[in-house]
CSV table of N, CA and C in Angstrom, one decimal:
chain,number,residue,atom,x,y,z
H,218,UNK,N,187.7,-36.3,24.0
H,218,UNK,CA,186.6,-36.8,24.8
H,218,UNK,C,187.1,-36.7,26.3
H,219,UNK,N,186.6,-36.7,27.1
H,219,UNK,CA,186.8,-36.1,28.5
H,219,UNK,C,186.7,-37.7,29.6
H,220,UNK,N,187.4,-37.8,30.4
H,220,UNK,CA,187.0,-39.3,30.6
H,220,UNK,C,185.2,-39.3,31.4
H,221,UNK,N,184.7,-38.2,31.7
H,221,UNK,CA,183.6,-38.4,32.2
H,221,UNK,C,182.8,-39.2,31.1
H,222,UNK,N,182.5,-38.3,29.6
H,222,UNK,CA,182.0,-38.9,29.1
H,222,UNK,C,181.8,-40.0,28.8
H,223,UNK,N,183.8,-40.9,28.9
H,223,UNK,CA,184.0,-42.0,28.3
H,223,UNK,C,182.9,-42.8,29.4
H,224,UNK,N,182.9,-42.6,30.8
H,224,UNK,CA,182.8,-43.7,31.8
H,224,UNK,C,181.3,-43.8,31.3
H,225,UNK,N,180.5,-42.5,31.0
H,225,UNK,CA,178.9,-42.8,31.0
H,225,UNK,C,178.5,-43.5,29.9
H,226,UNK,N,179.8,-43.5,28.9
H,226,UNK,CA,179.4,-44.2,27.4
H,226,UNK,C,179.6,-45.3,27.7
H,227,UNK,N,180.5,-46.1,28.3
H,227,UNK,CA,181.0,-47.4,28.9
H,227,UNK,C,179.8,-48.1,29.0
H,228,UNK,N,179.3,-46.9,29.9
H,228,UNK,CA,177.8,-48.2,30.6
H,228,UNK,C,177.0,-48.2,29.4
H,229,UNK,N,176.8,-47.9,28.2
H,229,UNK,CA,175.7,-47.8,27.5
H,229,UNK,C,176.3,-49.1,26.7
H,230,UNK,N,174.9,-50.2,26.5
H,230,UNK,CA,175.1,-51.1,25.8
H,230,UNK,C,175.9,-51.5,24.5
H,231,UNK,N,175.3,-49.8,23.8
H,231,UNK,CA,175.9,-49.7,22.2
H,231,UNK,C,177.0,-49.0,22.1
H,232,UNK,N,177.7,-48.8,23.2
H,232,UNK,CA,178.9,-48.2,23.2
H,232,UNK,C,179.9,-49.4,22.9
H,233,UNK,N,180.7,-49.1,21.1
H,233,UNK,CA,181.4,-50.3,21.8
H,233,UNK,C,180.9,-52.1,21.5
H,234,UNK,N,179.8,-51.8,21.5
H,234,UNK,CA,178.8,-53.3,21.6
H,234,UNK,C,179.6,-54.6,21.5
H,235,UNK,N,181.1,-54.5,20.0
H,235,UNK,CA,181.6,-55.7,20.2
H,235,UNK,C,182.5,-55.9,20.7
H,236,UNK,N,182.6,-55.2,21.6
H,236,UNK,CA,183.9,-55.4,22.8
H,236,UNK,C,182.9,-56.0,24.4
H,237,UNK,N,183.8,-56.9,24.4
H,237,UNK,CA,183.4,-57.8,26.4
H,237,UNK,C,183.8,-57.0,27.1
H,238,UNK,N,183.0,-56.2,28.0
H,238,UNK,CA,183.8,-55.3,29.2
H,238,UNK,C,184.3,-56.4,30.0
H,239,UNK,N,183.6,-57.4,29.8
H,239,UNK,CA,184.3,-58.2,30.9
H,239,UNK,C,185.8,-58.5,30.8
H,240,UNK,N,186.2,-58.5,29.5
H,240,UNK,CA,187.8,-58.5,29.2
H,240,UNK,C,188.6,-57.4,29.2
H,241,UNK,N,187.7,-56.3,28.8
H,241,UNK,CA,188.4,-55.2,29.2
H,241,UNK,C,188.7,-55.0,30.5
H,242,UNK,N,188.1,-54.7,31.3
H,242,UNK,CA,188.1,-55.0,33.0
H,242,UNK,C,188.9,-55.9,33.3
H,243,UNK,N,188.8,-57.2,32.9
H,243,UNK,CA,190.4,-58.2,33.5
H,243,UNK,C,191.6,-57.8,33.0
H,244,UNK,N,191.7,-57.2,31.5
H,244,UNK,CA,192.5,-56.5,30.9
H,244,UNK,C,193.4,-55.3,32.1
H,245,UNK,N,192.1,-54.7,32.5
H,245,UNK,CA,192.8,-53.3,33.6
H,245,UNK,C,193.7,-53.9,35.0
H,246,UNK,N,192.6,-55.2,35.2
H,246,UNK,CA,193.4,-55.6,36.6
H,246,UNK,C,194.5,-56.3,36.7
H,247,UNK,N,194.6,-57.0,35.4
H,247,UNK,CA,196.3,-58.1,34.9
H,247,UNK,C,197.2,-56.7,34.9
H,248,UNK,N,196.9,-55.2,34.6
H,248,UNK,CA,198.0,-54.3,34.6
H,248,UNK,C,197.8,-53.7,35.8
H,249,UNK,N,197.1,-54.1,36.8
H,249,UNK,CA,197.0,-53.5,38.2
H,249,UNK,C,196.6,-52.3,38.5
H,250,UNK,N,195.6,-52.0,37.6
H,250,UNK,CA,194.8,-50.8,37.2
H,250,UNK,C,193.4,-50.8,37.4
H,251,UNK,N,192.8,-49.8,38.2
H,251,UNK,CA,191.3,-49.9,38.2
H,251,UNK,C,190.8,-49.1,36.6
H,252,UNK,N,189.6,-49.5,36.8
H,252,UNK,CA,188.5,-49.3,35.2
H,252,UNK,C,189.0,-47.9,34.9
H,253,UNK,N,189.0,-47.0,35.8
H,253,UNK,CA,189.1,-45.0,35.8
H,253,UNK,C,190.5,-45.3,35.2
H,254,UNK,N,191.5,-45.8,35.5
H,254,UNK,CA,192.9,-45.5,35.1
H,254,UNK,C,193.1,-46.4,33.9
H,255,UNK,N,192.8,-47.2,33.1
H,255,UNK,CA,192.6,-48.2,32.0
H,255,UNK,C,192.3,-46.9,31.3
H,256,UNK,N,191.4,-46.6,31.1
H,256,UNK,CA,190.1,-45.6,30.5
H,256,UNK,C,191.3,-44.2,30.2
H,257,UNK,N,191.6,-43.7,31.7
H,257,UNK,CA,192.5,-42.0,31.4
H,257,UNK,C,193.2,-42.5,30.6
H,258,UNK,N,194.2,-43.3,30.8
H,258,UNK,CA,195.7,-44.1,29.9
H,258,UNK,C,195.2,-44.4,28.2
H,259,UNK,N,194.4,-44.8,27.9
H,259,UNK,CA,193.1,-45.0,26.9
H,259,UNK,C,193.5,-43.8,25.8
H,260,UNK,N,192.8,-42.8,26.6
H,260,UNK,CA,192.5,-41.3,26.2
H,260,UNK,C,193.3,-40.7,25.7
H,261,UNK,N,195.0,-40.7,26.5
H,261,UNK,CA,196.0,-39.7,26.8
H,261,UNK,C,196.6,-40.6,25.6
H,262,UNK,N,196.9,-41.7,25.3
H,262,UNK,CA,196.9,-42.4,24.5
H,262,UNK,C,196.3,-42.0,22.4
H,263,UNK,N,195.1,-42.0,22.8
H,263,UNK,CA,194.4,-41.6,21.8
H,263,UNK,C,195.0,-40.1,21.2
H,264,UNK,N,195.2,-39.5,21.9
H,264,UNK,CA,195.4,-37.7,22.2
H,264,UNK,C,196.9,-37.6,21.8
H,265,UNK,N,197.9,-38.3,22.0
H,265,UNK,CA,199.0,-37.9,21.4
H,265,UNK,C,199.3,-38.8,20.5
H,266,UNK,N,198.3,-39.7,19.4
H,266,UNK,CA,198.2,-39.6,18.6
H,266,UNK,C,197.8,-39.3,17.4
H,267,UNK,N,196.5,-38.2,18.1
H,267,UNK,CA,195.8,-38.0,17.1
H,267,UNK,C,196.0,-37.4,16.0
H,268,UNK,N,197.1,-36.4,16.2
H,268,UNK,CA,197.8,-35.5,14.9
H,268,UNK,C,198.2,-36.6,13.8
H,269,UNK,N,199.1,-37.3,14.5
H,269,UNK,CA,199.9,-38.3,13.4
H,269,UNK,C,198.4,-39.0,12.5
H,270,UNK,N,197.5,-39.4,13.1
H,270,UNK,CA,196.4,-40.0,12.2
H,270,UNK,C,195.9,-39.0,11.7
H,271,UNK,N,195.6,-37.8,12.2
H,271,UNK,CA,194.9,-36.7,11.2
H,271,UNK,C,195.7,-36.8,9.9
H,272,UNK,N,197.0,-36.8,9.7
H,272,UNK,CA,197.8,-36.1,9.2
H,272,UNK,C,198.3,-37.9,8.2
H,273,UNK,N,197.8,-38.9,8.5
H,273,UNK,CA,197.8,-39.9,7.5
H,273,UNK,C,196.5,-39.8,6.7
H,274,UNK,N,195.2,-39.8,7.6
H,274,UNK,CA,193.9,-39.7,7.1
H,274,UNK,C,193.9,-38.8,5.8
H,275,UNK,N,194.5,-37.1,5.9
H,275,UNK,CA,194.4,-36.4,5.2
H,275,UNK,C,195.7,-36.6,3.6
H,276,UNK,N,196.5,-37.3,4.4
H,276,UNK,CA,197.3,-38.0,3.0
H,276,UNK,C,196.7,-38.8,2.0
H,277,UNK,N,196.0,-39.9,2.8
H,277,UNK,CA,195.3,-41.1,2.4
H,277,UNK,C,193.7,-40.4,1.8
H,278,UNK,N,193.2,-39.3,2.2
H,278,UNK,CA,192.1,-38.9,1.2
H,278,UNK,C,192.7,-38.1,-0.2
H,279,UNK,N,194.1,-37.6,0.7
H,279,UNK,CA,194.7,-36.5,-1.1
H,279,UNK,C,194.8,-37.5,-2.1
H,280,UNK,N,195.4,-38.6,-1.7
H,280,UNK,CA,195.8,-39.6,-2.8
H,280,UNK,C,194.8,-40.0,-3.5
H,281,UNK,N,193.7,-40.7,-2.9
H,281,UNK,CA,192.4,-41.3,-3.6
H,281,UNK,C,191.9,-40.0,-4.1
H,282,UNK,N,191.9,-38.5,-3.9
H,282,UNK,CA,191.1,-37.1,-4.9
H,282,UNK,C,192.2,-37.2,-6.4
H,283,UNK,N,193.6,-37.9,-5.9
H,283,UNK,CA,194.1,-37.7,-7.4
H,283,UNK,C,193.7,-38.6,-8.5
């Protein structure tokens, strides 16, 4: 996901719905971060771990096919 996307999904109500932006947002400023840099860090975050979770998900479905 690209952070543009993330920012326009942000604003949508149902993005997310049971998370408080409002905590997220105090969340960003207790680490001295505006909302855009919370969000990149987020991402870059997500992205180098995504292999390792592909790569459990696809363990965790071989086991339940046996």
């Amino acid at each position: 996901m690209e952070l543009k996307s993330l920012k326009k999904k942000y604003k949508s109500k149902g993005f997310a719905a049971g998370c408080s932006r409002e905590v997220i947002e105090r969340g960003a400023q207790q680490l001295g971060w505006d909302l855009e840099k919370l969000l990149t860090m987020t991402l870059q975050a997500m992205a180098a771990s995504e292999d390792t979770i592909n790569a459990e998900m696809a363990a965790e479905q071989e086991e339940l096919g046996k």
